[in-house]
Amino acid sequence: VTQNPAARMFESAKFIQWMGVELLNLADGICEAKLIVRDEFLQQDGFVHAGILTTLADHCAGGAVGSLLRPHQRVLSIEFKTGFLRPAKSRELYCRSISLKTGKSIGFAESVIYSSLKEMQSGATEGLIAKSSVTLAVLNSA
Amino acid sequence: VTQNPAARMFESAKFIQWMGVELLNLADGICEAKLIVRDEFLQQDGFVHAGILTTLADHCAGGAVGSLLRPHQRVLSIEFKTGFLRPAKSRELYCRSISLKTGKSIGFAESVIYSSLKEMQSGATEGLIAKSSVTLAVLNSA
Amino acid sequence: VTQNPAARMFESAKFIQWMGVELLNLADGICEAKLIVRDEFLQQDGFVHAGILTTLADHCAGGAVGSLLRPHQRVLSIEFKTGFLRPAKSRELYCRSISLKTGKSIGFAESVIYSSLKEMQSGATEGLIAKSSVTLAVLNSA
Amino acid sequence: VTQNPAARMFESAKFIQWMGVELLNLADGICEAKLIVRDEFLQQDGFVHAGILTTLADHCAGGAVGSLLRPHQRVLSIEFKTGFLRPAKSRELYCRSISLKTGKSIGFAESVIYSSLKEMQSGATEGLIAKSSVTLAVLNSA
């Protein structure tokens, strides 16, 4: 049984499993994941739906903050905002989230979505697909 | 063939079809839709994933602005922000979106997600699940 | 000495006093205020600076949530988002904020800025200057 | 006469002059500025008002995007969101804004507010006061 709150998020969220999000890295306030795009993810113009992008951004933000929590704690998104810089046309998407601040009751994180692993690793802004800022509640589970 | 840009959005977006979003009302800057919750939509705590909620909110916002456009125009989300007021636990969700302003190149809309049709019809704030503000680009299709 | 947390916010915030924000109504999760525009509030094109608009929107949101709190509690903004629908050119601005949900530790509010009292009273969307959604922390003062 | 659209923004915005914002760096999609805190900037608890922080963040975001424009162009904020990570208690504030993407009609920027020059130069997340994401319209002046 996984005890880390963030790893648990990726294992037990049915929608994330349906999407096929692959966790690449999860530690010390950072969460990275990969998503292989399927036709079911598209909107009316053939781009990846904004809702798929925000799911990825939101969930990884929870992972980034969650990676800093203790086993009995968990996160719940309070709000997020996402800017869509370019239509998502690639067949793979990569998301890197970092915790900007994880406090006792509130966490702040941001997520960046790239269209290739190389871009995520370089952290370049040139090809950015989307960027989210996420506020999360840090909860002590019953 | 449907010519209205907003109706087309609901018919041809594969992710929206997968979710099973049912369009209830689409006219004059207003878009209302219903979503029956399936297990595949849930996150790790058994609530509807924030990404499902934002998909619904974003797409209906596009519908609200799109309902005011001419056949050769379409919308694309620039950014949105969503506040998650309560965990979504109900088996049905309803979303009402309205255009706050639809200009030549930019549209502003907002979407409210309710857990029952009655709440959506009354417009009450008591049981609000989520509320989004959405900025969209109005594009002239090639 | 005023005991209500929201009234205190308007009396003791120096920046709000400098701006000359006039509190019109403060009760039951609603806060309304008036601002007479001065030249010092303008940006480079002669419109009211976005920062003045967001100050008004943020502070009144705090008022709306604060009006529901007990004397020993206070609010602090966690984040807000503002959409700027139209340039602010009028000599008076009016802001109405409402609490969407005020819980034990988090409050959600929204603020709408109008260019006339009549528009605020009617709640019309036609002339909206700006609309903000605000998330606030509810704190128990030491 | 200054021709660069971004430099003009700092010279001719009356509210920015009142605040005393000092431009430190403006080129190639980056804008950095300093603000010396005065008592008039404070809110009810003695912290810098969120509206002052967002004014700084918004204006510098306009500078960052504006630095990439041609003389006849200018920017106007469409929307922004700001997260307030820590109360602003310092006597100086520093803001660095960068353009994430500046297109023909829309610009995306983000602004980070620090409490010291050293923190801004290091880009560290430890002491962050606030972070904004800003969407701007790129306009061709009459």
Coordinates of C-alpha atoms in Angstrom, one line a residue:
Chain A
V1 CA 0.0 0.0 0.0
T2 CA 1.4 3.4 -1.0
Q3 CA 1.5 5.8 1.9
N4 CA 2.7 8.9 0.1
P5 CA -0.4 11.2 -0.4
A6 CA 0.7 12.2 -3.9
A7 CA 1.5 8.7 -5.2
R8 CA -1.9 7.6 -3.9
M9 CA -3.6 10.3 -6.0
F10 CA -2.2 8.9 -9.2
E11 CA -3.0 5.3 -8.3
S12 CA -6.6 5.7 -7.2
A13 CA -8.1 8.5 -9.3
K14 CA -10.3 6.7 -11.9
F15 CA -10.3 9.6 -14.4
I16 CA -6.6 9.9 -14.3
Q17 CA -6.3 6.1 -15.0
W18 CA -8.8 6.4 -17.9
M19 CA -6.7 9.2 -19.4
G20 CA -3.6 7.1 -19.0
V21 CA -1.5 9.7 -17.2
E22 CA 2.0 8.3 -16.6
L23 CA 3.8 9.5 -13.6
L24 CA 7.5 10.3 -14.4
N25 CA 8.8 11.9 -11.3
L26 CA 7.3 12.7 -7.9
A27 CA 9.4 14.1 -5.1
D28 CA 10.3 17.2 -3.1
G29 CA 7.6 19.5 -4.4
I30 CA 7.9 18.5 -8.1
C31 CA 5.6 16.3 -10.1
E32 CA 6.2 15.4 -13.8
A33 CA 3.9 13.3 -15.9
K34 CA 3.3 12.2 -19.5
L35 CA 0.1 11.8 -21.4
I36 CA -0.3 10.1 -24.7
V37 CA -3.1 11.8 -26.7
R38 CA -6.0 9.8 -27.9
D39 CA -8.8 10.8 -30.2
E40 CA -11.3 10.8 -27.3
F41 CA -9.4 13.8 -25.8
L42 CA -10.1 16.1 -28.7
Q43 CA -12.4 19.1 -29.1
Q44 CA -14.3 20.3 -32.2
D45 CA -11.2 21.6 -34.1
G46 CA -9.1 18.5 -33.5
F47 CA -7.0 20.0 -30.7
V48 CA -6.7 18.4 -27.2
H49 CA -9.7 19.7 -25.2
A50 CA -8.8 22.4 -22.6
G51 CA -10.4 20.2 -20.0
I52 CA -7.9 17.4 -20.6
L53 CA -5.1 19.9 -20.3
T54 CA -6.5 21.3 -17.1
T55 CA -7.0 17.8 -15.7
L56 CA -3.4 17.1 -16.2
A57 CA -2.3 20.5 -14.8
D58 CA -4.5 20.2 -11.8
H59 CA -3.7 16.7 -10.9
C60 CA 0.1 17.2 -11.2
A61 CA -0.2 20.3 -9.1
G62 CA -1.8 18.2 -6.4
G63 CA 1.1 15.8 -6.8
A64 CA 3.7 18.5 -6.4
V65 CA 2.1 19.8 -3.2
G66 CA 1.1 16.3 -2.0
S67 CA 4.7 15.1 -2.4
L68 CA 5.5 17.4 0.6
L69 CA 2.8 16.1 2.9
R70 CA 2.7 13.5 5.5
P71 CA 0.8 10.2 5.1
H72 CA -2.3 11.3 6.9
Q73 CA -2.7 14.5 4.8
R74 CA -4.2 15.0 1.4
V75 CA -4.9 17.9 -1.0
L76 CA -8.1 19.2 -2.6
S77 CA -8.1 21.9 -5.3
I78 CA -9.6 25.2 -4.2
E79 CA -9.2 27.0 -7.5
F80 CA -7.1 27.1 -10.5
K81 CA -6.5 29.3 -13.5
T82 CA -5.0 28.2 -16.8
G83 CA -3.8 30.2 -19.8
F84 CA -3.9 28.4 -23.1
L85 CA -0.9 29.7 -25.1
R86 CA -1.0 27.4 -28.1
P87 CA -3.5 24.8 -29.4
A88 CA -2.3 21.3 -28.3
K89 CA -1.7 19.4 -31.5
S90 CA 1.0 17.0 -30.5
R91 CA 0.5 13.3 -29.8
E92 CA 2.3 13.4 -26.5
L93 CA 2.0 16.0 -23.7
Y94 CA 4.3 16.5 -20.7
C95 CA 3.4 18.4 -17.5
R96 CA 5.8 19.6 -14.8
S97 CA 4.3 21.0 -11.6
I98 CA 6.1 22.6 -8.8
S99 CA 5.0 23.7 -5.3
L100 CA 5.6 27.4 -4.9
K101 CA 4.6 27.2 -1.2
T102 CA 3.1 24.4 0.8
G103 CA 1.9 25.6 4.2
K104 CA -0.2 24.0 7.0
S105 CA -3.5 24.6 5.3
I106 CA -2.9 26.1 1.9
G107 CA -0.6 25.1 -1.0
F108 CA 0.3 27.1 -4.1
A109 CA 1.5 25.3 -7.1
E110 CA 2.0 25.9 -10.8
S111 CA 1.9 23.5 -13.8
V112 CA 3.4 23.9 -17.2
I113 CA 2.3 21.7 -20.2
Y114 CA 4.8 21.0 -23.0
S115 CA 4.5 19.1 -26.2
S116 CA 7.7 17.2 -25.9
L117 CA 9.9 15.7 -23.1
K118 CA 12.8 17.8 -24.4
E119 CA 10.9 21.0 -23.9
M120 CA 9.9 20.0 -20.4
Q121 CA 13.5 19.2 -19.5
S122 CA 14.8 22.5 -20.9
G123 CA 12.1 24.5 -19.3
A124 CA 11.9 26.6 -22.4
T125 CA 8.9 29.0 -22.8
E126 CA 9.0 28.9 -26.6
G127 CA 6.6 26.0 -27.1
L128 CA 4.5 26.2 -24.0
I129 CA 1.0 24.8 -24.5
A130 CA -0.6 25.9 -21.2
K131 CA 0.3 27.2 -17.8
S132 CA -1.8 26.9 -14.6
S133 CA -1.6 28.3 -11.2
V134 CA -3.4 26.2 -8.6
T135 CA -4.4 26.8 -5.0
L136 CA -5.0 23.8 -2.9
A137 CA -6.4 23.0 0.6
V138 CA -4.1 20.8 2.7
L139 CA -6.4 18.5 4.7
N140 CA -5.9 16.1 7.5
S141 CA -7.8 12.9 6.6
A142 CA -10.2 11.5 9.1
Chain B
V1 CA -25.5 20.1 -41.2
T2 CA -25.6 22.4 -38.2
Q3 CA -24.4 25.9 -39.0
N4 CA -24.5 27.5 -35.6
P5 CA -20.9 27.6 -34.3
A6 CA -22.0 26.6 -30.7
A7 CA -24.2 23.7 -31.7
R8 CA -21.3 22.4 -33.8
M9 CA -19.1 22.5 -30.8
F10 CA -21.2 20.0 -28.9
E11 CA -21.7 17.7 -31.9
S12 CA -18.2 17.3 -33.0
A13 CA -16.0 17.5 -29.8
K14 CA -15.0 13.9 -29.2
F15 CA -14.2 14.4 -25.5
I16 CA -17.6 16.0 -24.9
Q17 CA -19.3 13.1 -26.6
W18 CA -17.3 10.6 -24.5
M19 CA -18.4 12.4 -21.3
G20 CA -22.0 12.3 -22.6
V21 CA -22.7 16.0 -22.1
E22 CA -26.3 16.7 -22.9
L23 CA -27.1 20.1 -24.3
L24 CA -30.3 21.5 -22.7
N25 CA -30.5 25.0 -24.0
L26 CA -28.4 27.1 -26.4
A27 CA -29.4 30.5 -27.5
D28 CA -28.8 34.2 -27.1
G29 CA -25.7 34.0 -25.1
I30 CA -26.8 31.2 -22.7
C31 CA -25.8 27.6 -22.7
E32 CA -27.1 25.0 -20.4
A33 CA -26.1 21.3 -20.2
K34 CA -26.4 18.2 -18.1
L35 CA -23.9 15.6 -17.2
I36 CA -24.6 12.2 -15.7
V37 CA -21.7 11.3 -13.5
R38 CA -19.9 8.0 -14.2
D39 CA -17.3 6.3 -12.1
E40 CA -14.6 7.1 -14.7
F41 CA -15.0 10.8 -13.9
L42 CA -13.9 10.4 -10.2
Q43 CA -10.7 11.5 -8.5
Q44 CA -9.0 9.7 -5.6
D45 CA -11.5 10.6 -2.9
G46 CA -14.6 9.6 -4.9
F47 CA -15.6 13.2 -6.0
V48 CA -15.9 14.2 -9.6
H49 CA -12.5 15.3 -10.8
A50 CA -11.9 19.0 -11.1
G51 CA -10.9 18.4 -14.7
I52 CA -14.3 17.0 -15.6
L53 CA -15.9 20.1 -13.9
T54 CA -13.7 22.5 -15.8
T55 CA -14.3 20.7 -19.1
L56 CA -18.1 21.2 -18.6
A57 CA -17.6 24.8 -17.6
D58 CA -15.2 25.6 -20.4
H59 CA -17.2 23.9 -23.1
C60 CA -20.5 25.5 -22.1
A61 CA -18.8 28.9 -21.9
G62 CA -17.8 28.4 -25.5
G63 CA -21.4 27.5 -26.3
A64 CA -22.7 30.7 -24.6
V65 CA -20.3 32.9 -26.6
G66 CA -20.6 30.8 -29.7
S67 CA -24.4 31.1 -29.7
L68 CA -23.9 34.8 -30.5
L69 CA -21.6 34.3 -33.4
R70 CA -22.1 34.0 -37.2
P71 CA -21.7 30.7 -39.0
H72 CA -18.2 31.4 -40.2
Q73 CA -16.9 32.2 -36.7
R74 CA -15.7 30.0 -33.9
V75 CA -14.3 30.3 -30.4
L76 CA -11.1 29.1 -28.7
S77 CA -10.5 29.4 -25.0
I78 CA -7.7 31.8 -24.1
E79 CA -7.8 31.2 -20.3
F80 CA -10.2 30.3 -17.6
K81 CA -10.3 30.2 -13.8
T82 CA -12.5 28.0 -11.7
G83 CA -13.3 28.1 -8.0
F84 CA -14.3 24.8 -6.5
L85 CA -16.8 25.7 -3.7
R86 CA -17.9 22.2 -2.8
P87 CA -16.8 18.6 -3.6
A88 CA -19.0 17.3 -6.4
K89 CA -20.7 14.2 -5.0
S90 CA -24.0 14.1 -6.9
R91 CA -24.9 11.7 -9.7
E92 CA -26.0 14.5 -12.0
L93 CA -24.4 17.9 -12.7
Y94 CA -25.9 20.9 -14.5
C95 CA -24.0 23.8 -16.0
R96 CA -25.3 27.2 -17.0
S97 CA -23.0 29.5 -18.9
I98 CA -23.7 33.1 -19.9
S99 CA -21.9 35.5 -22.1
L100 CA -20.9 38.6 -20.2
K101 CA -19.6 40.3 -23.3
T102 CA -19.0 39.0 -26.8
G103 CA -17.0 41.4 -28.9
K104 CA -15.4 41.2 -32.3
S105 CA -12.2 39.4 -31.1
I106 CA -12.7 38.6 -27.4
G107 CA -15.6 37.0 -25.4
F108 CA -16.1 36.9 -21.7
A109 CA -18.3 34.3 -20.2
E110 CA -19.0 32.6 -16.9
S111 CA -20.2 29.1 -16.0
V112 CA -21.8 27.9 -12.9
I113 CA -22.1 24.2 -12.0
Y114 CA -25.0 22.9 -9.9
S115 CA -25.8 19.5 -8.5
S116 CA -29.5 19.6 -9.5
L117 CA -31.7 21.0 -12.2
K118 CA -33.8 22.8 -9.6
E119 CA -30.7 24.6 -8.3
M120 CA -29.7 25.7 -11.8
Q121 CA -33.2 26.9 -12.5
S122 CA -33.4 28.9 -9.3
G123 CA -29.9 30.3 -9.8
A124 CA -29.3 29.9 -6.0
T125 CA -25.8 30.2 -4.7
E126 CA -26.3 27.9 -1.7
G127 CA -25.3 24.6 -3.4
L128 CA -22.8 25.8 -6.0
I129 CA -20.3 23.2 -6.9
A130 CA -18.0 25.4 -9.1
K131 CA -17.9 28.7 -10.8
S132 CA -15.7 29.6 -13.8
S133 CA -14.8 32.8 -15.6
V134 CA -13.7 32.2 -19.2
T135 CA -12.0 34.4 -21.7
L136 CA -12.3 33.3 -25.4
A137 CA -10.9 34.3 -28.7
V138 CA -13.5 34.9 -31.4
L139 CA -12.0 33.6 -34.7
N140 CA -13.0 33.8 -38.3
S141 CA -12.6 30.4 -39.7
A142 CA -10.5 29.9 -42.8
Chain C
V1 CA -15.1 51.1 18.2
T2 CA -16.5 49.2 15.3
Q3 CA -16.5 45.5 16.1
N4 CA -17.7 44.1 12.7
P5 CA -14.6 42.7 10.9
A6 CA -15.8 44.1 7.5
A7 CA -16.5 47.6 8.7
R8 CA -13.1 47.7 10.4
M9 CA -11.5 46.9 7.0
F10 CA -12.9 50.0 5.5
E11 CA -12.0 52.3 8.4
S12 CA -8.5 51.3 9.0
A13 CA -7.0 50.5 5.5
K14 CA -4.9 53.4 4.6
F15 CA -4.8 52.8 0.9
I16 CA -8.6 52.5 0.8
Q17 CA -8.8 55.8 2.7
W18 CA -6.4 57.4 0.2
M19 CA -8.6 56.2 -2.7
G20 CA -11.6 57.6 -1.0
V21 CA -13.7 54.5 -1.2
E22 CA -17.2 55.2 0.2
L23 CA -19.0 52.3 1.8
L24 CA -22.6 52.2 0.7
N25 CA -23.9 48.9 2.1
L26 CA -22.4 46.2 4.2
A27 CA -24.5 43.3 5.5
D28 CA -25.4 39.7 5.1
G29 CA -22.7 38.8 2.7
I30 CA -23.0 41.8 0.4
C31 CA -20.8 44.8 0.2
E32 CA -21.3 47.8 -2.0
A33 CA -19.1 50.8 -2.4
K34 CA -18.6 53.9 -4.5
L35 CA -15.3 55.4 -5.8
I36 CA -15.0 58.9 -7.3
V37 CA -12.3 58.8 -9.9
R38 CA -9.3 61.2 -9.6
D39 CA -6.6 61.8 -12.2
E40 CA -4.1 60.0 -9.9
F41 CA -5.9 56.8 -10.6
L42 CA -5.3 56.8 -14.4
Q43 CA -3.0 54.7 -16.5
Q44 CA -1.2 55.7 -19.7
D45 CA -4.3 55.9 -21.9
G46 CA -6.4 57.9 -19.6
F47 CA -8.5 54.9 -18.3
V48 CA -8.7 54.0 -14.6
H49 CA -5.7 51.7 -13.9
A50 CA -6.5 48.0 -13.6
G51 CA -4.8 48.1 -10.2
I52 CA -7.4 50.6 -8.9
L53 CA -10.2 48.5 -10.2
T54 CA -8.8 45.4 -8.5
T55 CA -8.2 47.2 -5.3
L56 CA -11.9 48.1 -5.2
A57 CA -12.9 44.6 -6.2
D58 CA -10.6 42.9 -3.7
H59 CA -11.5 45.1 -0.8
C60 CA -15.2 44.8 -1.3
A61 CA -14.9 41.0 -1.6
G62 CA -13.3 41.1 1.8
G63 CA -16.2 43.2 3.0
A64 CA -18.8 40.8 1.7
V65 CA -17.1 37.8 3.4
G66 CA -16.2 39.8 6.4
S67 CA -19.8 40.9 7.0
L68 CA -20.5 37.2 7.8
L69 CA -17.7 36.8 10.3
R70 CA -17.6 37.2 14.1
P71 CA -15.7 40.0 15.8
H72 CA -12.6 38.0 16.4
Q73 CA -12.3 36.9 12.8
R74 CA -10.8 38.6 9.8
V75 CA -10.1 37.9 6.1
L76 CA -7.0 37.9 4.0
S77 CA -7.0 37.4 0.2
I78 CA -5.5 34.2 -1.0
E79 CA -5.9 35.0 -4.7
F80 CA -8.1 36.7 -7.1
K81 CA -8.8 36.9 -10.8
T82 CA -10.3 39.9 -12.6
G83 CA -11.6 40.2 -16.2
F84 CA -11.5 43.7 -17.6
L85 CA -14.5 43.9 -20.0
R86 CA -14.4 47.5 -20.9
P87 CA -12.0 50.4 -20.3
A88 CA -13.1 52.4 -17.2
K89 CA -13.7 56.0 -18.4
S90 CA -16.5 57.2 -16.1
R91 CA -15.9 59.6 -13.2
E92 CA -17.6 57.3 -10.7
L93 CA -17.3 53.6 -10.2
Y94 CA -19.5 51.3 -8.2
C95 CA -18.7 47.9 -6.9
R96 CA -21.0 45.2 -5.6
S97 CA -19.5 42.1 -4.0
I98 CA -21.3 39.0 -2.8
S99 CA -20.1 36.0 -0.8
L100 CA -20.7 32.9 -2.8
K101 CA -19.7 30.7 0.2
T102 CA -18.1 31.6 3.5
G103 CA -16.9 28.6 5.4
K104 CA -14.8 28.1 8.5
S105 CA -11.4 28.7 6.9
I106 CA -12.1 29.7 3.2
G107 CA -14.4 32.3 1.6
F108 CA -15.4 32.6 -2.0
A109 CA -16.7 36.0 -3.2
E110 CA -17.2 37.8 -6.4
S111 CA -17.1 41.5 -7.2
V112 CA -18.6 43.4 -10.1
I113 CA -17.6 46.9 -11.1
Y114 CA -20.1 49.2 -12.8
S115 CA -19.9 52.8 -14.1
S116 CA -23.1 54.0 -12.6
L117 CA -25.3 53.4 -9.5
K118 CA -28.2 52.7 -11.7
E119 CA -26.3 49.8 -13.4
M120 CA -25.2 48.4 -10.1
Q121 CA -28.8 48.5 -8.8
S122 CA -30.1 46.8 -12.0
G123 CA -27.4 44.2 -12.0
A124 CA -27.2 44.5 -15.8
T125 CA -24.3 42.9 -17.6
E126 CA -24.4 45.4 -20.5
G127 CA -22.0 48.0 -19.1
L128 CA -19.8 45.9 -16.9
I129 CA -16.4 47.3 -16.4
A130 CA -14.8 44.4 -14.5
K131 CA -15.6 41.2 -12.7
S132 CA -13.5 39.5 -10.1
S133 CA -13.6 36.2 -8.3
V134 CA -11.8 36.2 -5.0
T135 CA -10.7 33.5 -2.6
L136 CA -10.1 34.5 1.0
A137 CA -8.7 32.9 4.1
V138 CA -10.9 33.3 7.2
L139 CA -8.5 33.8 10.1
N140 CA -9.0 33.9 13.9
S141 CA -7.1 36.9 15.1
A142 CA -4.6 36.5 17.9
Chain D
V1 CA 9.9 61.6 -26.8
T2 CA 10.1 58.0 -25.9
Q3 CA 8.8 55.7 -28.7
N4 CA 9.0 52.3 -27.1
P5 CA 5.4 51.4 -26.0
A6 CA 6.5 49.9 -22.7
A7 CA 8.7 52.8 -21.6
R8 CA 5.8 55.2 -22.4
M9 CA 3.6 53.2 -20.1
F10 CA 5.8 53.9 -17.1
E11 CA 6.3 57.6 -18.0
S12 CA 2.7 58.5 -18.5
A13 CA 0.6 56.5 -16.2
K14 CA -0.4 58.8 -13.3
F15 CA -1.1 56.1 -10.8
I16 CA 2.2 54.5 -11.4
Q17 CA 3.9 57.9 -10.9
W18 CA 1.9 58.4 -7.7
M19 CA 3.1 55.0 -6.4
G20 CA 6.7 55.9 -7.3
V21 CA 7.4 52.7 -9.3
E22 CA 11.0 52.8 -10.4
L23 CA 11.8 51.0 -13.7
L24 CA 15.0 48.9 -13.3
N25 CA 15.1 47.0 -16.6
L26 CA 13.0 46.9 -19.7
A27 CA 14.0 44.9 -22.7
D28 CA 13.4 41.8 -24.7
G29 CA 10.2 40.6 -23.0
I30 CA 11.5 41.3 -19.5
C31 CA 10.5 44.1 -17.1
E32 CA 11.8 44.7 -13.7
A33 CA 10.8 47.4 -11.2
K34 CA 11.2 48.5 -7.7
L35 CA 8.6 50.0 -5.3
I36 CA 9.4 51.7 -2.0
V37 CA 6.5 51.0 0.4
R38 CA 4.7 54.0 1.9
D39 CA 2.1 54.0 4.7
E40 CA -0.5 55.0 2.2
F41 CA -0.1 51.6 0.5
L42 CA -1.2 49.5 3.5
Q43 CA -4.4 47.6 4.3
Q44 CA -6.1 47.2 7.7
D45 CA -3.5 44.8 9.1
G46 CA -0.5 46.8 8.2
F47 CA 0.5 44.7 5.1
V48 CA 0.8 46.2 1.6
H49 CA -2.7 46.2 0.1
A50 CA -3.3 43.4 -2.5
G51 CA -4.3 46.2 -4.9
I52 CA -0.9 47.8 -4.8
L53 CA 0.7 44.4 -5.4
T54 CA -1.5 43.7 -8.4
T55 CA -0.9 47.2 -9.8
L56 CA 2.8 46.5 -9.8
A57 CA 2.3 43.0 -11.3
D58 CA -0.1 44.2 -13.9
H59 CA 1.9 47.2 -15.0
C60 CA 5.2 45.3 -15.3
A61 CA 3.4 42.5 -17.2
G62 CA 2.4 45.2 -19.7
G63 CA 6.0 46.4 -19.8
A64 CA 7.3 42.9 -20.5
V65 CA 4.9 42.4 -23.4
G66 CA 5.2 46.0 -24.5
S67 CA 8.9 45.8 -24.8
L68 CA 8.4 43.4 -27.7
L69 CA 6.0 45.7 -29.6
R70 CA 6.5 48.3 -32.3
P71 CA 6.1 52.0 -31.7
H72 CA 2.5 52.2 -32.9
Q73 CA 1.3 49.3 -30.8
R74 CA 0.2 49.2 -27.2
V75 CA -1.2 46.8 -24.6
L76 CA -4.3 46.7 -22.5
S77 CA -4.9 44.1 -19.8
I78 CA -7.7 41.6 -20.6
E79 CA -7.5 39.7 -17.3
F80 CA -5.1 38.7 -14.6
K81 CA -5.0 36.4 -11.7
T82 CA -2.7 36.9 -8.7
G83 CA -1.9 34.4 -5.9
F84 CA -0.8 36.0 -2.6
L85 CA 1.7 33.6 -1.0
R86 CA 2.8 35.7 1.9
P87 CA 1.8 39.0 3.5
A88 CA 3.9 41.9 2.1
K89 CA 5.7 43.4 5.2
S90 CA 8.9 44.6 3.7
R91 CA 9.7 48.3 3.0
E92 CA 10.8 47.5 -0.6
L93 CA 9.2 45.4 -3.2
Y94 CA 10.6 44.1 -6.5
C95 CA 8.7 42.8 -9.5
R96 CA 10.0 40.8 -12.4
S97 CA 7.7 40.2 -15.3
I98 CA 8.3 38.1 -18.4
S99 CA 6.5 37.6 -21.6
L100 CA 5.5 33.9 -22.0
K101 CA 4.2 34.6 -25.5
T102 CA 3.5 37.8 -27.4
G103 CA 1.5 37.3 -30.5
K104 CA -0.2 39.6 -33.0
S105 CA -3.3 40.2 -30.9
I106 CA -2.8 38.5 -27.5
G107 CA 0.1 38.5 -25.0
F108 CA 0.7 36.2 -22.1
A109 CA 2.9 37.3 -19.3
E110 CA 3.7 36.6 -15.7
S111 CA 4.9 38.7 -12.8
V112 CA 6.6 37.7 -9.6
I113 CA 6.9 40.0 -6.6
Y114 CA 9.8 39.7 -4.2
S115 CA 10.7 41.5 -1.0
S116 CA 14.3 42.1 -1.9
L117 CA 16.5 42.7 -4.9
K118 CA 18.6 39.7 -4.0
E119 CA 15.6 37.4 -4.1
M120 CA 14.5 38.8 -7.5
Q121 CA 18.0 38.3 -8.9
S122 CA 18.2 34.7 -7.6
G123 CA 14.7 33.9 -8.8
A124 CA 14.2 31.9 -5.6
T125 CA 10.6 30.7 -4.8
E126 CA 11.3 30.7 -1.0
G127 CA 10.3 34.2 -0.2
L128 CA 7.7 34.9 -3.0
I129 CA 5.1 37.6 -2.0
A130 CA 2.8 37.2 -5.0
K131 CA 2.7 35.8 -8.5
S132 CA 0.4 36.9 -11.3
S133 CA -0.5 35.6 -14.7
V134 CA -1.7 38.3 -17.1
T135 CA -3.4 38.2 -20.5
L136 CA -3.1 41.3 -22.6
A137 CA -4.6 42.6 -25.8
V138 CA -2.0 43.9 -28.3
L139 CA -3.6 46.9 -30.0
N140 CA -2.6 49.0 -33.0
S141 CA -3.1 52.7 -31.9
A142 CA -5.1 55.0 -34.0

